[in-house]
Short mmCIF file of C-alpha atoms in Angstrom, two decimals:
data_model
loop_
_atom_site.label_atom_id
_atom_site.label_comp_id
_atom_site.label_asym_id
_atom_site.label_seq_id
_atom_site.Cartn_x
_atom_site.Cartn_y
_atom_site.Cartn_z
CA MET A 1 73.84 96.82 99.89
CA GLU A 2 77.04 98.13 98.31
CA PRO A 3 77.04 97.64 94.54
CA GLU A 4 79.66 95.33 93.04
CA LYS A 5 82.35 97.24 91.24
CA THR A 6 83.69 96.01 87.91
CA GLY A 7 87.30 96.16 86.88
CA ARG A 8 86.47 98.95 84.41
CA HIS A 9 84.89 101.20 87.02
CA LEU A 10 87.66 100.53 89.53
CA PHE A 11 90.19 101.49 86.87
CA ARG A 12 88.32 104.74 86.28
CA GLN A 13 88.40 105.53 89.98
CA LEU A 14 92.14 104.81 90.09
CA LEU A 15 92.74 106.93 86.99
CA VAL A 16 90.91 110.04 88.17
CA SER A 17 92.37 109.61 91.66
CA LEU A 18 95.84 109.62 90.12
CA VAL A 19 95.13 112.80 88.18
CA ALA A 20 93.67 114.48 91.24
CA ALA A 21 96.64 113.42 93.39
CA SER A 22 99.05 114.71 90.76
CA SER A 23 97.86 118.23 91.56
CA THR A 24 100.07 118.08 94.71
CA PHE A 25 103.31 117.38 92.78
CA SER A 26 104.00 121.09 92.58
CA SER A 27 103.22 121.45 96.24
CA GLY A 28 105.96 119.03 97.12
CA MET A 29 108.34 120.77 94.76
CA SER A 30 107.62 124.12 96.42
CA LEU A 31 108.17 122.57 99.86
CA GLY A 32 111.51 121.06 98.88
CA TYR A 33 112.74 123.86 96.60
CA SER A 34 114.32 126.01 99.32
CA ALA A 35 116.43 123.05 100.51
CA ILE A 36 118.17 122.77 97.14
CA ALA A 37 118.28 126.49 96.26
CA LEU A 38 119.48 127.95 99.56
CA PRO A 39 123.04 126.40 99.54
CA GLU A 40 123.81 128.28 96.29
CA LEU A 41 121.95 131.41 97.35
CA GLN A 42 123.93 131.53 100.64
CA ARG A 43 127.32 130.83 99.07
CA ALA A 44 129.49 133.82 99.98
CA ASN A 45 130.96 134.42 96.54
CA SER A 46 127.65 133.89 94.68
CA THR A 47 126.23 136.71 92.54
CA ASP A 48 122.83 135.64 93.86
CA TYR A 49 123.89 135.83 97.55
CA LEU A 50 121.16 136.17 100.19
CA ASN A 51 121.99 137.21 103.74
CA PRO A 52 120.70 134.96 106.59
CA ASP A 53 117.57 137.02 107.14
CA GLN A 54 116.75 137.04 103.41
CA ALA A 55 117.42 133.28 103.24
CA SER A 56 115.01 132.56 106.11
CA TRP A 57 112.35 134.65 104.36
CA PHE A 58 113.00 132.75 101.12
CA ALA A 59 112.43 129.45 102.96
CA SER A 60 109.35 130.57 104.84
CA ILE A 61 107.59 133.21 102.75
CA ALA A 62 105.76 130.58 100.66
CA SER A 63 104.04 129.52 103.88
CA ILE A 64 102.66 133.06 104.34
CA ALA A 65 100.83 132.89 100.98
CA THR A 66 99.70 129.31 101.46
CA PRO A 67 96.95 130.15 104.04
CA LEU A 68 95.50 132.65 101.53
CA GLY A 69 95.44 129.88 98.95
CA CYS A 70 93.59 127.65 101.39
CA LEU A 71 90.97 130.30 102.02
CA LEU A 72 90.56 131.02 98.30
CA CYS A 73 90.19 127.32 97.57
CA GLY A 74 87.44 126.67 100.15
CA PRO A 75 84.73 128.83 98.48
CA LEU A 76 85.96 127.75 95.03
CA LEU A 77 85.58 124.11 96.04
CA ASP A 78 82.11 124.56 97.47
CA LYS A 79 80.62 126.97 94.94
CA PHE A 80 82.15 125.90 91.63
CA GLY A 81 82.96 122.25 92.34
CA ARG A 82 85.91 119.96 92.92
CA ARG A 83 86.91 119.74 89.23
CA ILE A 84 87.13 123.52 88.73
CA ALA A 85 89.19 123.84 91.92
CA LEU A 86 91.59 121.16 90.71
CA LEU A 87 92.00 123.05 87.41
CA ALA A 88 92.41 126.52 88.93
CA LEU A 89 95.19 125.61 91.34
CA ASN A 90 97.67 125.07 88.48
CA ALA A 91 97.70 128.79 87.46
CA PRO A 92 99.66 130.21 90.44
CA PHE A 93 102.16 127.30 90.20
CA LEU A 94 102.87 128.08 86.56
CA LEU A 95 103.32 131.77 87.26
CA GLY A 96 105.47 131.17 90.34
CA TRP A 97 107.87 128.64 88.82
CA PHE A 98 108.50 130.75 85.73
CA THR A 99 108.94 133.92 87.85
CA LEU A 100 111.72 132.08 89.72
CA ALA A 101 113.19 130.68 86.50
CA LEU A 102 113.31 134.12 84.87
CA THR A 103 114.66 136.06 87.89
CA PRO A 104 117.70 138.03 86.60
CA SER A 105 121.20 137.76 88.00
CA PRO A 106 122.33 139.40 90.31
CA THR A 107 119.18 138.18 92.04
CA ASN A 108 116.26 140.55 92.25
CA VAL A 109 115.10 139.66 95.80
CA PRO A 110 111.51 141.00 95.42
CA LEU A 111 111.08 138.82 92.33
CA LEU A 112 112.50 135.87 94.17
CA TYR A 113 110.01 136.41 96.96
CA LEU A 114 107.17 136.86 94.46
CA GLY A 115 107.93 133.51 92.86
CA ARG A 116 107.89 131.80 96.24
CA VAL A 117 104.66 133.58 97.20
CA LEU A 118 102.94 132.38 93.99
CA THR A 119 104.04 128.76 94.50
CA GLY A 120 102.93 129.07 98.13
CA LEU A 121 99.51 130.29 96.96
CA GLY A 122 99.31 127.28 94.66
CA THR A 123 100.27 125.00 97.55
CA GLY A 124 97.36 126.34 99.60
CA MET A 125 94.93 125.95 96.69
CA ALA A 126 96.13 122.35 96.22
CA SER A 127 95.82 121.38 99.88
CA ILE A 128 92.13 120.41 99.84
CA PRO A 129 90.67 119.54 96.40
CA GLY A 130 92.55 116.31 95.76
CA CYS A 131 91.75 114.78 99.18
CA VAL A 132 88.05 115.84 98.99
CA TYR A 133 87.56 114.72 95.41
CA ILE A 134 89.16 111.32 95.93
CA ALA A 135 87.19 110.65 99.12
CA GLU A 136 83.98 111.47 97.34
CA ILE A 137 84.50 109.41 94.12
CA SER A 138 86.16 106.35 95.54
CA ASP A 139 84.70 103.03 96.60
CA GLN A 140 84.71 102.53 100.39
CA ARG A 141 87.06 99.56 100.06
CA LEU A 142 89.60 101.65 98.19
CA ARG A 143 89.15 104.97 100.02
CA GLY A 144 91.67 104.22 102.80
CA MET A 145 94.34 103.78 100.15
CA LEU A 146 93.36 106.44 97.67
CA VAL A 147 92.95 109.34 100.11
CA THR A 148 96.68 109.05 100.88
CA TRP A 149 97.63 109.64 97.26
CA PRO A 150 97.69 113.45 97.46
CA SER A 151 100.19 113.12 100.33
CA ILE A 152 102.18 110.66 98.21
CA GLY A 153 102.03 113.26 95.44
CA ILE A 154 103.66 115.77 97.78
CA SER A 155 106.42 113.22 98.54
CA VAL A 156 106.89 112.63 94.79
CA GLY A 157 107.29 116.37 94.26
CA ILE A 158 109.80 116.68 97.08
CA LEU A 159 111.80 113.77 95.68
CA ILE A 160 111.76 115.23 92.19
CA VAL A 161 113.09 118.57 93.30
CA TYR A 162 115.73 116.90 95.51
CA VAL A 163 116.94 114.80 92.57
CA LEU A 164 117.00 117.85 90.33
CA GLY A 165 118.99 119.69 93.02
CA ALA A 166 121.51 116.84 93.21
CA ILE A 167 121.88 116.74 89.40
CA LEU A 168 121.89 120.50 88.98
CA PRO A 169 123.28 121.82 92.29
CA ASP A 170 124.15 125.34 91.03
CA SER A 171 121.16 125.76 88.70
CA TRP A 172 118.15 126.72 90.83
CA ARG A 173 116.64 128.75 87.94
CA LEU A 174 116.74 125.74 85.58
CA VAL A 175 115.23 123.55 88.32
CA ALA A 176 112.40 126.07 88.68
CA ALA A 177 111.78 125.99 84.87
CA ILE A 178 111.59 122.19 84.91
CA CYS A 179 109.18 122.33 87.87
CA GLY A 180 106.96 124.66 85.81
CA THR A 181 106.20 121.94 83.27
CA PHE A 182 104.39 119.79 85.87
CA PRO A 183 101.34 122.04 86.59
CA LEU A 184 100.96 122.52 82.83
CA ALA A 185 100.78 118.76 82.22
CA VAL A 186 98.48 118.18 85.26
CA GLY A 187 96.14 120.92 84.13
CA LEU A 188 95.75 119.40 80.69
CA ALA A 189 95.12 115.94 82.19
CA SER A 190 92.49 117.42 84.48
CA ILE A 191 90.63 119.02 81.61
CA PHE A 192 90.32 115.75 79.65
CA LEU A 193 90.06 113.12 82.37
CA LEU A 194 88.23 114.43 85.45
CA TYR A 195 84.48 114.08 86.02
CA GLU A 196 82.81 116.24 88.67
CA SER A 197 82.24 114.62 92.04
CA PRO A 198 78.72 113.11 92.23
CA VAL A 199 78.61 114.00 95.93
CA TRP A 200 79.07 117.72 95.15
CA LEU A 201 76.53 117.60 92.32
CA ALA A 202 73.96 115.85 94.50
CA SER A 203 74.52 118.39 97.31
CA LYS A 204 73.66 121.17 94.78
CA GLY A 205 70.48 119.42 93.64
CA ARG A 206 72.00 118.60 90.17
CA ASP A 207 70.74 115.03 90.28
CA LYS A 208 70.90 114.29 86.53
CA GLU A 209 74.59 115.32 86.35
CA ALA A 210 75.30 113.46 89.56
CA GLU A 211 73.67 110.35 88.07
CA ARG A 212 75.84 110.54 84.96
CA SER A 213 78.99 110.98 87.02
CA LEU A 214 78.04 108.21 89.39
CA THR A 215 77.28 105.83 86.51
CA TRP A 216 80.66 106.54 84.92
CA LEU A 217 82.55 106.00 88.17
CA SER A 218 80.60 103.14 89.67
CA LYS A 219 78.61 100.13 88.57
CA VAL A 220 75.14 100.90 89.92
CA THR A 221 71.82 99.56 88.83
CA PRO A 222 68.94 101.96 88.04
CA GLU A 223 67.28 100.94 91.29
CA GLN A 224 70.39 101.80 93.31
CA ILE A 225 71.07 105.16 91.72
CA GLN A 226 68.44 107.07 93.68
CA ILE A 227 69.44 105.42 96.92
CA GLU A 228 73.08 106.42 96.31
CA LEU A 229 72.05 110.02 95.44
CA ASN A 230 69.95 110.32 98.60
CA ASN A 231 72.83 109.04 100.72
CA MET A 232 75.11 111.69 99.19
CA LYS A 233 72.85 114.59 100.17
CA PRO A 234 73.24 116.50 103.44
CA GLU A 235 71.94 114.89 106.66
CA ARG A 236 68.26 115.52 107.06
CA THR A 237 66.44 116.78 110.11
CA SER A 238 63.33 115.16 111.46
CA GLY A 239 60.42 115.76 109.14
CA ASN A 240 62.11 115.07 105.75
CA LYS A 241 63.28 118.70 105.24
CA THR A 242 66.92 119.37 104.61
CA THR A 243 68.32 121.97 106.91
CA SER A 244 69.25 125.11 104.97
CA ARG A 245 71.66 127.43 106.66
CA PRO A 246 74.55 129.76 105.73
CA GLN A 247 77.92 128.04 105.56
CA LEU A 248 79.39 129.85 108.54
CA ALA A 249 76.41 128.84 110.61
CA SER A 250 76.87 125.27 109.36
CA LEU A 251 80.25 125.16 111.10
CA LEU A 252 78.30 125.18 114.39
CA MET A 253 76.80 121.78 113.59
CA PRO A 254 78.33 119.07 115.82
CA GLN A 255 79.43 117.06 112.75
CA ALA A 256 81.40 120.16 111.60
CA TRP A 257 82.96 121.81 114.70
CA LYS A 258 84.01 118.55 116.37
CA PRO A 259 86.19 117.31 113.47
CA LEU A 260 87.34 120.91 112.98
CA LEU A 261 88.87 120.98 116.48
CA ILE A 262 90.40 117.50 116.17
CA LEU A 263 92.00 118.05 112.79
CA ASN A 264 93.31 121.52 113.67
CA GLY A 265 94.97 119.95 116.73
CA TYR A 266 96.47 117.18 114.57
CA PHE A 267 97.89 119.71 112.11
CA PHE A 268 99.31 121.87 114.95
CA PHE A 269 101.37 118.95 116.24
CA GLN A 270 102.30 117.97 112.71
CA GLN A 271 104.02 121.27 112.07
CA PHE A 272 105.66 121.81 115.48
CA SER A 273 107.07 118.29 115.66
CA GLY A 274 109.59 119.36 112.98
CA ILE A 275 108.38 117.31 110.00
CA TYR A 276 108.27 120.20 107.58
CA VAL A 277 111.37 121.85 109.03
CA VAL A 278 113.27 118.70 107.94
CA VAL A 279 111.76 119.05 104.41
CA TYR A 280 112.49 122.77 104.01
CA TYR A 281 115.95 122.76 105.63
CA ALA A 282 116.93 119.22 104.60
CA VAL A 283 120.54 120.01 103.61
CA ASP A 284 121.10 122.17 106.71
CA ILE A 285 119.45 119.60 109.05
CA ILE A 286 121.63 116.82 107.62
CA ARG A 287 124.76 118.92 108.28
CA GLN A 288 123.57 119.90 111.76
CA ALA A 289 123.01 116.21 112.56
CA GLU A 290 126.65 115.54 111.59
CA VAL A 291 125.76 113.11 108.77
CA THR A 292 129.01 112.26 106.96
CA MET A 293 127.38 111.49 103.60
CA ASP A 294 127.22 114.23 100.95
CA ALA A 295 124.31 116.42 102.02
CA TYR A 296 122.57 116.48 98.60
CA VAL A 297 122.84 112.69 98.23
CA ALA A 298 121.48 112.24 101.77
CA THR A 299 118.63 114.58 100.92
CA VAL A 300 117.66 112.46 97.91
CA LEU A 301 117.86 109.34 100.13
CA LEU A 302 115.41 110.93 102.60
CA GLY A 303 113.10 111.86 99.72
CA VAL A 304 113.15 108.25 98.40
CA VAL A 305 112.50 106.88 101.88
CA GLN A 306 109.58 109.23 102.42
CA LEU A 307 108.02 108.31 99.07
CA VAL A 308 108.41 104.54 99.60
CA ALA A 309 107.03 104.82 103.12
CA GLY A 310 104.04 106.88 101.83
CA ILE A 311 103.24 104.25 99.18
CA ALA A 312 103.51 101.47 101.77
CA VAL A 313 101.15 103.39 104.07
CA SER A 314 98.55 103.80 101.25
CA PHE A 315 98.33 100.00 101.10
CA ALA A 316 98.47 99.52 104.86
CA LEU A 317 95.52 101.86 105.38
CA THR A 318 93.23 99.45 103.50
CA ARG A 319 93.76 97.12 106.54
CA CYS A 320 94.90 99.41 109.42
CA GLY A 321 93.08 102.21 111.22
CA ARG A 322 94.18 105.85 111.38
CA ARG A 323 94.57 105.83 115.18
CA PRO A 324 97.11 102.97 115.48
CA MET A 325 99.16 104.29 112.53
CA SER A 326 99.19 107.77 114.09
CA LEU A 327 100.22 106.42 117.48
CA LEU A 328 103.08 104.41 115.97
CA SER A 329 104.15 107.48 114.05
CA GLY A 330 104.24 109.73 117.13
CA VAL A 331 106.23 107.18 119.19
CA GLY A 332 108.73 106.70 116.36
CA MET A 333 109.22 110.44 115.85
CA THR A 334 109.71 111.00 119.59
CA LEU A 335 112.38 108.30 119.87
CA CYS A 336 114.26 109.49 116.80
CA MET A 337 114.43 113.17 117.77
CA VAL A 338 115.42 112.42 121.36
CA GLY A 339 117.92 109.79 120.14
CA LEU A 340 119.49 112.31 117.71
CA ALA A 341 119.82 114.92 120.46
CA VAL A 342 121.40 112.37 122.82
CA TYR A 343 123.77 111.18 120.08
CA LEU A 344 125.09 114.70 119.48
CA GLN A 345 126.00 115.02 123.16
CA LEU A 346 128.08 111.82 123.19
CA GLU A 347 131.85 111.97 122.80
CA ALA A 348 132.23 108.58 121.14
CA LYS A 349 130.23 108.69 117.92
CA ILE A 350 129.32 106.23 115.11
CA ALA A 351 129.02 108.05 111.77
CA SER A 352 126.02 106.09 110.48
CA ILE A 353 123.78 106.71 113.55
CA PRO A 354 122.47 110.21 112.71
CA LEU A 355 121.54 109.19 109.13
CA ILE A 356 119.74 106.12 110.41
CA LEU A 357 117.85 108.18 112.96
CA LEU A 358 116.85 110.76 110.33
CA VAL A 359 115.71 108.03 107.93
CA VAL A 360 113.60 106.33 110.65
CA TYR A 361 112.18 109.74 111.61
CA VAL A 362 111.11 110.35 108.01
CA VAL A 363 109.52 106.84 107.88
CA ALA A 364 107.76 107.40 111.22
CA GLY A 365 106.39 110.71 110.02
CA ALA A 366 105.27 109.22 106.70
CA ILE A 367 103.19 106.53 108.30
CA GLY A 368 101.18 108.99 110.32
CA PHE A 369 101.74 112.65 111.06
CA HIS A 370 103.01 113.63 107.61
CA THR A 371 100.29 111.78 105.71
CA LEU A 372 97.14 111.13 107.68
CA PRO A 373 95.95 114.67 108.54
CA TRP A 374 95.75 115.47 104.80
CA ALA A 375 94.05 112.15 104.05
CA MET A 376 91.45 112.75 106.75
CA LEU A 377 90.53 116.16 105.37
CA GLY A 378 88.41 114.41 102.73
CA GLU A 379 86.80 112.07 105.27
CA MET A 380 85.88 113.95 108.41
CA TYR A 381 83.92 117.02 107.23
CA PRO A 382 80.30 116.87 105.94
CA ALA A 383 79.87 117.62 102.24
CA GLN A 384 78.19 121.05 102.65
CA VAL A 385 81.13 122.58 104.55
CA LYS A 386 84.11 120.58 103.21
CA GLY A 387 85.48 123.53 101.28
CA LEU A 388 85.07 126.05 104.11
CA ALA A 389 86.15 123.77 106.96
CA GLY A 390 89.02 122.35 104.90
CA GLY A 391 90.10 125.89 103.98
CA ILE A 392 90.15 126.97 107.59
CA THR A 393 92.05 123.83 108.67
CA THR A 394 94.72 124.05 105.98
CA CYS A 395 94.99 127.79 106.44
CA LEU A 396 95.83 127.29 110.10
CA ALA A 397 98.11 124.41 109.23
CA TYR A 398 100.26 126.58 106.98
CA LEU A 399 100.26 129.42 109.47
CA PHE A 400 101.62 126.89 111.93
CA SER A 401 104.11 125.82 109.23
CA PHE A 402 105.28 129.40 108.67
CA ALA A 403 105.81 129.88 112.42
CA ALA A 404 107.72 126.60 112.72
CA LEU A 405 109.94 127.36 109.70
CA LYS A 406 110.62 130.96 110.70
CA MET A 407 111.46 129.86 114.27
CA TYR A 408 113.99 127.22 113.26
CA PRO A 409 117.03 129.49 112.67
CA TYR A 410 116.23 131.43 115.87
CA LEU A 411 115.85 128.19 117.88
CA LEU A 412 119.37 127.24 116.79
CA ILE A 413 120.63 130.61 118.04
CA MET A 414 118.61 130.40 121.28
CA PHE A 415 119.71 126.86 122.19
CA GLY A 416 123.24 127.45 120.86
CA THR A 417 123.37 123.89 119.55
CA SER A 418 121.18 121.77 117.33
CA GLN A 419 120.55 119.12 120.00
CA GLY A 420 118.34 121.54 121.90
CA VAL A 421 116.12 121.89 118.81
CA PHE A 422 115.94 118.10 118.43
CA TYR A 423 114.96 117.70 122.07
CA LEU A 424 112.18 120.27 121.56
CA TYR A 425 110.85 118.36 118.53
CA GLY A 426 111.01 115.15 120.55
CA VAL A 427 108.94 116.63 123.38
CA VAL A 428 106.31 118.03 120.94
CA SER A 429 106.14 114.60 119.25
CA LEU A 430 105.44 113.00 122.62
CA ILE A 431 102.65 115.44 123.43
CA ALA A 432 101.28 114.86 119.97
CA THR A 433 101.15 111.10 120.58
CA VAL A 434 99.10 111.70 123.76
CA PHE A 435 96.75 113.99 121.81
CA VAL A 436 96.15 111.27 119.22
CA LEU A 437 95.50 108.70 121.92
CA LEU A 438 92.90 110.90 123.62
CA TYR A 439 91.11 112.62 120.77
CA LEU A 440 91.68 111.29 117.25
CA THR A 441 88.55 109.65 115.81
CA GLU A 442 88.84 106.43 113.79
CA THR A 443 87.42 106.61 110.24
CA HIS A 444 88.68 103.28 108.88
CA ARG A 445 86.09 101.14 107.09
CA LYS A 446 83.32 103.69 107.64
CA THR A 447 81.29 105.46 104.95
CA LEU A 448 81.36 109.23 104.81
CA GLN A 449 77.73 109.17 106.02
CA GLN A 450 78.67 106.97 109.03
CA ILE A 451 81.48 109.32 110.01
CA GLU A 452 79.21 112.31 109.82
CA HIS A 453 76.53 110.51 111.86
CA GLU A 454 79.06 109.57 114.56
CA PHE A 455 80.18 113.18 115.00
CA LEU A 456 76.54 114.28 115.07
CA HIS A 457 75.82 112.01 118.02
CA MET A 458 79.20 112.14 119.75
CA PRO A 459 78.88 113.40 123.37
#
C-alpha cells in the first residue's frame, strides 16, 4: 500500500524537483540565443557580420555538440549517479556563455562557434538527468506533473533569452554574460539541496544510503522501507537471482528496446515537425509568416505562450494521459502549419491571422510534442539502462534537430517560398499524429515498475 505523504515530504520533493528542473534553464537559453543574436550578426553594416552560411552554422552548430553531451551524460548518470550528473552539466554552460560574452569585435568566428559548441554540449548533458531524477524521487501522484518541469525549464530559458534580446537587441555579448550567471546559481543550489536518487542507490546495492534518501524524501515506516527498496531494484528473473549483464546487452531486454524504438520515433517527429526550427529561427519565422507586429515583441509573446502552456500541461498531466495529449498536440500542429501555408497563398489577408496561427502552433506543441518526449524519458526506461538508453535517445534527438535546423534555410531556397516549408511541417505533423495513435504507450497513473513490467510482457 502506498505510504501517506506528509506536507513536509511533499515540499521536499517539490523543492528538489525545482532545482533539478532548473538545470534546463541554460538549455532553453542556448536554444533561443541564435534567434536574438542572428539579426545583429547578419546586419550588413555590423562589425560582427556573418554571411548566410556562417549564420546557419551559428544557429545549428550547438546541435552538433549536443549529441556528444547526451552520450557523455549517459555513463555519468549510470556510474556516478543522478546528483553528480546534475552538478557536472553546469560546467560547459559556464564556459560557453562566457566564451560568447568575451568574443572580441570584429567577431572571431571560431570563438563564436566554440561558445555555441560548449553550450550545445551542456544542453546534451542536461537533456536526461532532470527527467530521470524527478521521475525517481517523486510520488506517483505527483510524477505526471513534476516530470514536465525540465521541459518547462527549457521554456523558461527560451523566454528569458527572448526578453533579454528584446531589451538589449544589439548586445548579444551582454546577453551571453547574463545567461552565464544561471548555471552558476543552479550549480550552487544543486550542491546544497539535492539528495541522491534512492532508486539509483538501490540499483547499486547501496541500501543504507538509499534508505536515508528515501526517508528524507518520503514518509515511510520502518516496515515499508525494505519493501520500497526491493521494488526499486532491477526486475528479477525466476529463482530470486537478479540478472547481471553488461549495459549494452541490457538494451536487448524487451523492457529496454521497445521503449527505445517508441521514444526515438517520437523524437524524430518532434524535430522534423518544425517545433525547434520555430524556436531557433523565431524572428525569421515571424517575418516569413508576414506577422505585422515587431518581430522581437512577437518572439517574446511566443515565449510567454509556450511557458504558460507548459505550466498548464504540467497540471493537466496529473489527470490526463500522455496519448490523448499527444494526439491533440499533433492535430493542432498539423492544422496550424497547413493553415499558415494556405493563408500565405491568399490574396486577401487579415494581418492578425499568421500571429494567431503561430501562437496556437506553439500551444499545440507545448501540450504534447514539445514537452512529453522529454517527460517520458524518466518514465519509460528501466533503472539499470536509463542513462545509456536516455543518452542514445537524446543523442539521436539532437542529431535530428541539427538536420532540421540546417535544412531550414535550404528548404526556403528549394521551395522558393515559405509556404512550401509550412506545408512540409504540416504533413510531418500529420504523420506524427498517426504514429502516436498506433505506437505510443500510456504511462499515466502507473508506477515505474508497472511500466517496466508492461514492456517486458508486451507482444
